[in-house]
JSON list of C-alpha atoms and ligand atoms in Angstrom, two decimals:
[
{"chain": "A", "resi": 817, "resn": "ALA", "atom": "CA", "xyz": [-65.10, -44.01, 17.58]},
{"chain": "A", "resi": 818, "resn": "LEU", "atom": "CA", "xyz": [-63.21, -44.22, 14.33]},
{"chain": "A", "resi": 819, "resn": "VAL", "atom": "CA", "xyz": [-65.58, -42.49, 12.42]},
{"chain": "A", "resi": 820, "resn": "ASP", "atom": "CA", "xyz": [-65.56, -39.25, 14.42]},
{"chain": "A", "resi": 821, "resn": "GLY", "atom": "CA", "xyz": [-61.73, -38.99, 14.14]},
{"chain": "A", "resi": 822, "resn": "THR", "atom": "CA", "xyz": [-61.19, -39.55, 17.74]},
{"chain": "A", "resi": 823, "resn": "ALA", "atom": "CA", "xyz": [-59.54, -42.98, 17.36]},
{"chain": "A", "resi": 824, "resn": "THR", "atom": "CA", "xyz": [-55.84, -43.44, 16.82]},
{"chain": "A", "resi": 825, "resn": "PRO", "atom": "CA", "xyz": [-55.02, -43.13, 13.16]},
{"chain": "A", "resi": 826, "resn": "GLN", "atom": "CA", "xyz": [-54.28, -46.30, 11.31]},
{"chain": "A", "resi": 827, "resn": "SER", "atom": "CA", "xyz": [-50.89, -47.04, 12.91]},
{"chain": "A", "resi": 828, "resn": "SER", "atom": "CA", "xyz": [-49.60, -48.80, 10.01]},
{"chain": "A", "resi": 829, "resn": "HIS", "atom": "CA", "xyz": [-49.51, -45.35, 8.00]},
{"chain": "A", "resi": 830, "resn": "GLY", "atom": "CA", "xyz": [-49.21, -42.81, 10.95]},
{"chain": "A", "resi": 831, "resn": "SER", "atom": "CA", "xyz": [-46.00, -41.44, 12.40]},
{"chain": "A", "resi": 832, "resn": "GLU", "atom": "CA", "xyz": [-47.28, -40.55, 15.72]},
{"chain": "A", "resi": 833, "resn": "SER", "atom": "CA", "xyz": [-44.85, -42.26, 17.98]},
{"chain": "A", "resi": 834, "resn": "PRO", "atom": "CA", "xyz": [-42.30, -39.97, 19.63]},
{"chain": "A", "resi": 835, "resn": "SER", "atom": "CA", "xyz": [-39.26, -41.95, 17.73]},
{"chain": "A", "resi": 836, "resn": "LYS", "atom": "CA", "xyz": [-40.78, -41.02, 14.47]},
{"chain": "A", "resi": 837, "resn": "PRO", "atom": "CA", "xyz": [-40.65, -37.70, 12.80]},
{"chain": "A", "resi": 838, "resn": "SER", "atom": "CA", "xyz": [-43.93, -35.72, 12.91]},
{"chain": "A", "resi": 839, "resn": "PRO", "atom": "CA", "xyz": [-46.35, -35.76, 9.95]},
{"chain": "A", "resi": 840, "resn": "LEU", "atom": "CA", "xyz": [-45.94, -33.53, 7.11]},
{"chain": "A", "resi": 841, "resn": "VAL", "atom": "CA", "xyz": [-49.18, -34.67, 4.98]},
{"chain": "A", "resi": 842, "resn": "ALA", "atom": "CA", "xyz": [-52.47, -35.33, 6.55]},
{"chain": "A", "resi": 843, "resn": "VAL", "atom": "CA", "xyz": [-54.83, -37.74, 4.66]},
{"chain": "A", "resi": 844, "resn": "VAL", "atom": "CA", "xyz": [-58.19, -37.12, 5.83]},
{"chain": "A", "resi": 845, "resn": "MET", "atom": "CA", "xyz": [-61.36, -39.11, 4.41]},
{"chain": "A", "resi": 846, "resn": "GLY", "atom": "CA", "xyz": [-65.10, -38.89, 5.06]},
{"chain": "A", "resi": 847, "resn": "SER", "atom": "CA", "xyz": [-65.65, -42.69, 6.10]},
{"chain": "A", "resi": 848, "resn": "ASP", "atom": "CA", "xyz": [-63.62, -45.65, 6.55]},
{"chain": "A", "resi": 849, "resn": "SER", "atom": "CA", "xyz": [-65.44, -46.99, 3.56]},
{"chain": "A", "resi": 850, "resn": "ASP", "atom": "CA", "xyz": [-62.87, -44.86, 1.61]},
{"chain": "A", "resi": 851, "resn": "LEU", "atom": "CA", "xyz": [-59.69, -46.17, 3.03]},
{"chain": "A", "resi": 852, "resn": "PRO", "atom": "CA", "xyz": [-59.19, -49.16, 0.34]},
{"chain": "A", "resi": 853, "resn": "VAL", "atom": "CA", "xyz": [-59.16, -46.41, -2.16]},
{"chain": "A", "resi": 854, "resn": "LEU", "atom": "CA", "xyz": [-56.58, -44.37, -0.25]},
{"chain": "A", "resi": 855, "resn": "GLU", "atom": "CA", "xyz": [-54.30, -47.23, 0.41]},
{"chain": "A", "resi": 856, "resn": "PRO", "atom": "CA", "xyz": [-52.14, -47.08, -2.71]},
{"chain": "A", "resi": 857, "resn": "GLY", "atom": "CA", "xyz": [-51.42, -43.39, -1.79]},
{"chain": "A", "resi": 858, "resn": "LEU", "atom": "CA", "xyz": [-50.69, -44.25, 1.81]},
{"chain": "A", "resi": 859, "resn": "LYS", "atom": "CA", "xyz": [-48.20, -46.93, 0.55]},
{"chain": "A", "resi": 860, "resn": "LEU", "atom": "CA", "xyz": [-46.59, -44.44, -1.72]},
{"chain": "A", "resi": 861, "resn": "LEU", "atom": "CA", "xyz": [-46.32, -42.04, 1.02]},
{"chain": "A", "resi": 862, "resn": "THR", "atom": "CA", "xyz": [-44.52, -44.38, 2.99]},
{"chain": "A", "resi": 863, "resn": "GLN", "atom": "CA", "xyz": [-42.32, -45.58, -0.09]},
{"chain": "A", "resi": 864, "resn": "LEU", "atom": "CA", "xyz": [-41.34, -41.82, -0.58]},
{"chain": "A", "resi": 865, "resn": "GLY", "atom": "CA", "xyz": [-40.37, -41.52, 3.19]},
{"chain": "A", "resi": 866, "resn": "ILE", "atom": "CA", "xyz": [-42.88, -38.91, 3.90]},
{"chain": "A", "resi": 867, "resn": "PRO", "atom": "CA", "xyz": [-44.40, -38.88, 7.25]},
{"chain": "A", "resi": 868, "resn": "HIS", "atom": "CA", "xyz": [-48.09, -38.67, 7.14]},
{"chain": "A", "resi": 869, "resn": "THR", "atom": "CA", "xyz": [-51.07, -39.18, 9.42]},
{"chain": "A", "resi": 870, "resn": "VAL", "atom": "CA", "xyz": [-54.37, -40.56, 8.49]},
{"chain": "A", "resi": 871, "resn": "ARG", "atom": "CA", "xyz": [-57.88, -39.52, 9.87]},
{"chain": "A", "resi": 872, "resn": "ILE", "atom": "CA", "xyz": [-61.33, -40.49, 9.43]},
{"chain": "A", "resi": 873, "resn": "THR", "atom": "CA", "xyz": [-63.38, -37.21, 9.60]},
{"chain": "A", "resi": 874, "resn": "SER", "atom": "CA", "xyz": [-66.60, -36.10, 7.79]},
{"chain": "A", "resi": 875, "resn": "ALA", "atom": "CA", "xyz": [-67.76, -32.76, 6.66]},
{"chain": "A", "resi": 876, "resn": "HIS", "atom": "CA", "xyz": [-71.31, -33.91, 7.26]},
{"chain": "A", "resi": 877, "resn": "ARG", "atom": "CA", "xyz": [-71.16, -36.31, 10.07]},
{"chain": "A", "resi": 878, "resn": "THR", "atom": "CA", "xyz": [-68.39, -34.75, 12.11]},
{"chain": "A", "resi": 879, "resn": "PRO", "atom": "CA", "xyz": [-68.18, -31.05, 11.12]},
{"chain": "A", "resi": 880, "resn": "ALA", "atom": "CA", "xyz": [-66.79, -29.58, 14.25]},
{"chain": "A", "resi": 881, "resn": "HIS", "atom": "CA", "xyz": [-64.06, -32.18, 14.33]},
{"chain": "A", "resi": 882, "resn": "MET", "atom": "CA", "xyz": [-63.32, -31.93, 10.74]},
{"chain": "A", "resi": 883, "resn": "ALA", "atom": "CA", "xyz": [-63.15, -28.18, 11.15]},
{"chain": "A", "resi": 884, "resn": "GLU", "atom": "CA", "xyz": [-61.00, -28.30, 14.26]},
{"chain": "A", "resi": 885, "resn": "PHE", "atom": "CA", "xyz": [-58.51, -30.68, 12.66]},
{"chain": "A", "resi": 886, "resn": "ALA", "atom": "CA", "xyz": [-58.09, -28.62, 9.55]},
{"chain": "A", "resi": 887, "resn": "ARG", "atom": "CA", "xyz": [-57.52, -25.35, 11.56]},
{"chain": "A", "resi": 888, "resn": "ASP", "atom": "CA", "xyz": [-54.93, -26.98, 13.80]},
{"chain": "A", "resi": 889, "resn": "ALA", "atom": "CA", "xyz": [-53.15, -28.79, 11.05]},
{"chain": "A", "resi": 890, "resn": "ALA", "atom": "CA", "xyz": [-50.51, -26.09, 10.07]},
{"chain": "A", "resi": 891, "resn": "ALA", "atom": "CA", "xyz": [-49.77, -25.27, 13.69]},
{"chain": "A", "resi": 892, "resn": "SER", "atom": "CA", "xyz": [-49.16, -28.98, 14.22]},
{"chain": "A", "resi": 893, "resn": "GLY", "atom": "CA", "xyz": [-46.61, -29.31, 11.57]},
{"chain": "A", "resi": 894, "resn": "ILE", "atom": "CA", "xyz": [-48.59, -30.58, 8.67]},
{"chain": "A", "resi": 895, "resn": "ARG", "atom": "CA", "xyz": [-47.63, -28.72, 5.36]},
{"chain": "A", "resi": 896, "resn": "VAL", "atom": "CA", "xyz": [-50.24, -30.35, 2.79]},
{"chain": "A", "resi": 897, "resn": "LEU", "atom": "CA", "xyz": [-53.69, -32.01, 3.28]},
{"chain": "A", "resi": 898, "resn": "ILE", "atom": "CA", "xyz": [-55.12, -34.67, 1.19]},
{"chain": "A", "resi": 899, "resn": "GLY", "atom": "CA", "xyz": [-58.78, -35.00, 1.62]},
{"chain": "A", "resi": 900, "resn": "ALA", "atom": "CA", "xyz": [-60.79, -37.88, 0.19]},
{"chain": "A", "resi": 901, "resn": "ALA", "atom": "CA", "xyz": [-64.66, -38.35, -0.19]},
{"chain": "A", "resi": 902, "resn": "GLY", "atom": "CA", "xyz": [-67.14, -39.71, -2.36]},
{"chain": "A", "resi": 903, "resn": "GLY", "atom": "CA", "xyz": [-70.60, -38.65, -3.67]},
{"chain": "A", "resi": 904, "resn": "ALA", "atom": "CA", "xyz": [-71.55, -35.22, -1.99]},
{"chain": "A", "resi": 905, "resn": "ALA", "atom": "CA", "xyz": [-67.70, -34.96, -1.39]},
{"chain": "A", "resi": 906, "resn": "HIS", "atom": "CA", "xyz": [-67.68, -31.79, 0.57]},
{"chain": "A", "resi": 907, "resn": "LEU", "atom": "CA", "xyz": [-64.72, -32.84, 2.66]},
{"chain": "A", "resi": 908, "resn": "PRO", "atom": "CA", "xyz": [-61.61, -31.28, 0.74]},
{"chain": "A", "resi": 909, "resn": "GLY", "atom": "CA", "xyz": [-63.45, -28.18, 0.09]},
{"chain": "A", "resi": 910, "resn": "MET", "atom": "CA", "xyz": [-64.51, -27.62, 3.76]},
{"chain": "A", "resi": 911, "resn": "ALA", "atom": "CA", "xyz": [-61.07, -28.43, 4.89]},
{"chain": "A", "resi": 912, "resn": "ALA", "atom": "CA", "xyz": [-59.69, -26.11, 2.63]},
{"chain": "A", "resi": 913, "resn": "ALA", "atom": "CA", "xyz": [-62.20, -23.27, 4.00]},
{"chain": "A", "resi": 914, "resn": "HIS", "atom": "CA", "xyz": [-60.60, -23.87, 7.34]},
{"chain": "A", "resi": 915, "resn": "THR", "atom": "CA", "xyz": [-56.94, -23.73, 6.61]},
{"chain": "A", "resi": 916, "resn": "TRP", "atom": "CA", "xyz": [-54.33, -21.84, 4.35]},
{"chain": "A", "resi": 917, "resn": "LEU", "atom": "CA", "xyz": [-52.48, -25.30, 3.56]},
{"chain": "A", "resi": 918, "resn": "PRO", "atom": "CA", "xyz": [-52.68, -26.68, 0.15]},
{"chain": "A", "resi": 919, "resn": "VAL", "atom": "CA", "xyz": [-55.39, -29.32, -0.16]},
{"chain": "A", "resi": 920, "resn": "ILE", "atom": "CA", "xyz": [-55.54, -31.92, -2.67]},
{"chain": "A", "resi": 921, "resn": "GLY", "atom": "CA", "xyz": [-58.87, -33.50, -3.28]},
{"chain": "A", "resi": 922, "resn": "VAL", "atom": "CA", "xyz": [-59.45, -37.29, -4.04]},
{"chain": "A", "resi": 923, "resn": "PRO", "atom": "CA", "xyz": [-62.87, -37.97, -5.70]},
{"chain": "A", "resi": 924, "resn": "VAL", "atom": "CA", "xyz": [-64.04, -41.70, -4.36]},
{"chain": "A", "resi": 925, "resn": "LYS", "atom": "CA", "xyz": [-66.18, -43.42, -6.76]},
{"chain": "A", "resi": 926, "resn": "PRO", "atom": "CA", "xyz": [-69.58, -43.81, -4.52]},
{"chain": "A", "resi": 927, "resn": "SER", "atom": "CA", "xyz": [-71.65, -47.07, -4.79]},
{"chain": "A", "resi": 928, "resn": "ILE", "atom": "CA", "xyz": [-74.07, -45.37, -6.91]},
{"chain": "A", "resi": 929, "resn": "GLY", "atom": "CA", "xyz": [-73.26, -43.62, -10.12]},
{"chain": "A", "resi": 930, "resn": "ASP", "atom": "CA", "xyz": [-69.93, -43.24, -12.02]},
{"chain": "A", "resi": 931, "resn": "GLY", "atom": "CA", "xyz": [-68.26, -40.79, -9.53]},
{"chain": "A", "resi": 932, "resn": "THR", "atom": "CA", "xyz": [-68.98, -37.52, -11.77]},
{"chain": "A", "resi": 933, "resn": "ASP", "atom": "CA", "xyz": [-70.73, -36.20, -8.46]},
{"chain": "A", "resi": 934, "resn": "SER", "atom": "CA", "xyz": [-67.77, -36.72, -6.44]},
{"chain": "A", "resi": 935, "resn": "VAL", "atom": "CA", "xyz": [-65.45, -35.19, -9.13]},
{"chain": "A", "resi": 936, "resn": "LEU", "atom": "CA", "xyz": [-67.75, -32.12, -9.59]},
{"chain": "A", "resi": 937, "resn": "SER", "atom": "CA", "xyz": [-68.19, -31.51, -5.86]},
{"chain": "A", "resi": 938, "resn": "ILE", "atom": "CA", "xyz": [-64.36, -31.35, -5.22]},
{"chain": "A", "resi": 939, "resn": "LEU", "atom": "CA", "xyz": [-63.48, -29.72, -8.37]},
{"chain": "A", "resi": 940, "resn": "ASN", "atom": "CA", "xyz": [-66.02, -26.97, -8.67]},
{"chain": "A", "resi": 941, "resn": "MET", "atom": "CA", "xyz": [-64.92, -24.75, -5.76]},
{"chain": "A", "resi": 942, "resn": "PRO", "atom": "CA", "xyz": [-65.81, -21.05, -5.54]},
{"chain": "A", "resi": 943, "resn": "ARG", "atom": "CA", "xyz": [-63.22, -18.57, -6.50]},
{"chain": "A", "resi": 944, "resn": "GLY", "atom": "CA", "xyz": [-60.94, -17.96, -3.55]},
{"chain": "A", "resi": 945, "resn": "VAL", "atom": "CA", "xyz": [-60.97, -21.29, -1.98]},
{"chain": "A", "resi": 946, "resn": "PRO", "atom": "CA", "xyz": [-58.64, -23.71, -4.19]},
{"chain": "A", "resi": 947, "resn": "VAL", "atom": "CA", "xyz": [-58.57, -27.50, -4.01]},
{"chain": "A", "resi": 948, "resn": "ALA", "atom": "CA", "xyz": [-56.32, -29.28, -6.27]},
{"chain": "A", "resi": 949, "resn": "THR", "atom": "CA", "xyz": [-58.34, -32.25, -7.52]},
{"chain": "A", "resi": 950, "resn": "VAL", "atom": "CA", "xyz": [-56.92, -35.61, -9.08]},
{"chain": "A", "resi": 951, "resn": "ALA", "atom": "CA", "xyz": [-58.96, -38.02, -10.97]},
{"chain": "A", "resi": 952, "resn": "ILE", "atom": "CA", "xyz": [-61.28, -40.45, -9.36]},
{"chain": "A", "resi": 953, "resn": "ASN", "atom": "CA", "xyz": [-59.90, -42.81, -7.03]},
{"chain": "A", "resi": 954, "resn": "ASN", "atom": "CA", "xyz": [-56.31, -41.66, -8.02]},
{"chain": "A", "resi": 955, "resn": "ALA", "atom": "CA", "xyz": [-54.74, -41.73, -4.59]},
{"chain": "A", "resi": 956, "resn": "VAL", "atom": "CA", "xyz": [-51.36, -42.36, -5.82]},
{"chain": "A", "resi": 957, "resn": "ASN", "atom": "CA", "xyz": [-51.28, -39.13, -7.94]},
{"chain": "A", "resi": 958, "resn": "ALA", "atom": "CA", "xyz": [-52.58, -37.20, -4.86]},
{"chain": "A", "resi": 959, "resn": "ALA", "atom": "CA", "xyz": [-49.64, -38.55, -2.73]},
{"chain": "A", "resi": 960, "resn": "LEU", "atom": "CA", "xyz": [-47.30, -37.62, -5.63]},
{"chain": "A", "resi": 961, "resn": "LEU", "atom": "CA", "xyz": [-48.59, -34.13, -5.68]},
{"chain": "A", "resi": 962, "resn": "ALA", "atom": "CA", "xyz": [-48.25, -33.89, -2.00]},
{"chain": "A", "resi": 963, "resn": "ALA", "atom": "CA", "xyz": [-44.61, -35.04, -2.20]},
{"chain": "A", "resi": 964, "resn": "ARG", "atom": "CA", "xyz": [-43.94, -32.53, -5.13]},
{"chain": "A", "resi": 965, "resn": "ILE", "atom": "CA", "xyz": [-45.47, -29.64, -2.92]},
{"chain": "A", "resi": 966, "resn": "LEU", "atom": "CA", "xyz": [-43.16, -30.66, -0.10]},
{"chain": "A", "resi": 967, "resn": "ALA", "atom": "CA", "xyz": [-40.22, -30.79, -2.36]},
{"chain": "A", "resi": 968, "resn": "ALA", "atom": "CA", "xyz": [-40.61, -27.19, -3.45]},
{"chain": "A", "resi": 969, "resn": "GLY", "atom": "CA", "xyz": [-39.28, -26.17, -0.13]},
{"chain": "A", "resi": 970, "resn": "THR", "atom": "CA", "xyz": [-35.56, -25.68, 0.86]},
{"chain": "A", "resi": 971, "resn": "ASP", "atom": "CA", "xyz": [-35.34, -27.27, 4.18]},
{"chain": "A", "resi": 972, "resn": "ALA", "atom": "CA", "xyz": [-34.05, -30.97, 4.78]},
{"chain": "A", "resi": 973, "resn": "ALA", "atom": "CA", "xyz": [-37.54, -32.48, 4.65]},
{"chain": "A", "resi": 974, "resn": "ALA", "atom": "CA", "xyz": [-38.06, -30.67, 1.11]},
{"chain": "A", "resi": 975, "resn": "LEU", "atom": "CA", "xyz": [-34.98, -31.97, -0.08]},
{"chain": "A", "resi": 976, "resn": "ARG", "atom": "CA", "xyz": [-35.70, -35.50, 0.98]},
{"chain": "A", "resi": 977, "resn": "ALA", "atom": "CA", "xyz": [-39.05, -35.12, -0.66]},
{"chain": "A", "resi": 978, "resn": "ARG", "atom": "CA", "xyz": [-37.32, -34.17, -3.83]},
{"chain": "A", "resi": 979, "resn": "ASP", "atom": "CA", "xyz": [-34.90, -36.69, -3.92]},
{"chain": "A", "resi": 980, "resn": "ALA", "atom": "CA", "xyz": [-37.86, -39.30, -3.51]},
{"chain": "A", "resi": 981, "resn": "VAL", "atom": "CA", "xyz": [-39.94, -37.67, -6.25]},
{"chain": "A", "resi": 982, "resn": "ARG", "atom": "CA", "xyz": [-36.96, -37.68, -8.60]},
{"chain": "A", "resi": 983, "resn": "ALA", "atom": "CA", "xyz": [-36.46, -41.37, -8.01]},
{"chain": "A", "resi": 984, "resn": "TYR", "atom": "CA", "xyz": [-39.98, -42.09, -8.52]},
{"chain": "A", "resi": 985, "resn": "ALA", "atom": "CA", "xyz": [-39.97, -40.40, -11.79]},
{"chain": "A", "resi": 986, "resn": "ALA", "atom": "CA", "xyz": [-36.91, -42.21, -13.00]},
{"chain": "A", "resi": 987, "resn": "ASP", "atom": "CA", "xyz": [-38.44, -45.47, -11.92]},
{"chain": "A", "resi": 988, "resn": "SER", "atom": "CA", "xyz": [-41.53, -44.67, -13.73]},
{"chain": "A", "resi": 989, "resn": "THR", "atom": "CA", "xyz": [-39.52, -44.04, -16.98]},
{"chain": "A", "resi": 990, "resn": "ASP", "atom": "CA", "xyz": [-37.29, -47.03, -16.65]},
{"chain": "A", "resi": 991, "resn": "GLU", "atom": "CA", "xyz": [-40.62, -49.34, -16.14]},
{"chain": "A", "resi": 992, "resn": "VAL", "atom": "CA", "xyz": [-42.21, -47.88, -19.19]},
{"chain": "A", "resi": 993, "resn": "MET", "atom": "CA", "xyz": [-39.02, -48.18, -21.42]},
{"chain": "A", "resi": 994, "resn": "GLY", "atom": "CA", "xyz": [-38.67, -51.65, -20.25]},
{"chain": "A", "resi": 995, "resn": "LYS", "atom": "CA", "xyz": [-41.98, -52.44, -21.89]},
{"chain": "A", "resi": 996, "resn": "ASP", "atom": "CA", "xyz": [-40.81, -51.20, -25.13]},
{"chain": "A", "resi": 997, "resn": "ALA", "atom": "CA", "xyz": [-40.44, -54.16, -27.42]},
{"chain": "B", "resi": 1724, "resn": "RP5", "atom": "C1", "xyz": [-68.74, -39.76, 2.08]},
{"chain": "B", "resi": 1724, "resn": "RP5", "atom": "O1", "xyz": [-69.72, -40.51, 1.90]},
{"chain": "B", "resi": 1724, "resn": "RP5", "atom": "C2", "xyz": [-67.39, -40.78, 2.12]},
{"chain": "B", "resi": 1724, "resn": "RP5", "atom": "O2", "xyz": [-66.31, -39.89, 2.00]},
{"chain": "B", "resi": 1724, "resn": "RP5", "atom": "C3", "xyz": [-67.76, -41.88, 1.40]},
{"chain": "B", "resi": 1724, "resn": "RP5", "atom": "O3", "xyz": [-67.12, -41.69, 0.23]},
{"chain": "B", "resi": 1724, "resn": "RP5", "atom": "C4", "xyz": [-69.21, -41.81, 1.21]},
{"chain": "B", "resi": 1724, "resn": "RP5", "atom": "C5", "xyz": [-70.04, -42.89, 1.74]},
{"chain": "B", "resi": 1724, "resn": "RP5", "atom": "O4", "xyz": [-69.74, -43.08, 3.02]},
{"chain": "B", "resi": 1724, "resn": "RP5", "atom": "P1", "xyz": [-70.30, -44.40, 3.97]},
{"chain": "B", "resi": 1724, "resn": "RP5", "atom": "O5", "xyz": [-71.66, -44.30, 3.88]},
{"chain": "B", "resi": 1724, "resn": "RP5", "atom": "O6", "xyz": [-69.54, -45.48, 3.32]},
{"chain": "B", "resi": 1724, "resn": "RP5", "atom": "O7", "xyz": [-69.90, -44.21, 5.32]},
{"chain": "B", "resi": 1724, "resn": "RP5", "atom": "O8", "xyz": [-68.97, -38.91, 3.20]}
]
């Protein structure tokens, strides 16, 4: 079932086929109800040319699967994890507890409340288990931060990420400057 993470990840964003490079970023979320919030970030990763995979896995509903995925991520070639969850949003923090990889948390605005609970659940980690937290529903910044982390390396994938991040920043500048009356 999709919700326990055993289904094939969303193929439009995945990079699972043998002809494609293996994913460098894994985007995990606690529920398929989070997917619409993540879509802009997934699109951006695709636009930046960063191979990624998408999983639905829950810290609460599929804890063993979530832990296994996080534990195996580095060995499978993943370099950055993005974790999104709403409400009692423990997924990014629990994922960070099971991997040494950098984890970026996206607080998802829940159906009840303004999302402060999501932010604090992800942000307020105990000393020693860091999660880089972006603003509520800001999947785009999570994708960009993942790209920047990749870009700090020196191998070919890092250099490609660097070019993509620089191009994105230049485009953003042009876009804003273009609005200057
Ligand atoms: C969290 O609970 C998920 O990340 C989601 O944001 C929230 C609600 O999940 P559903 O009840 O919509 O499945 O685990």
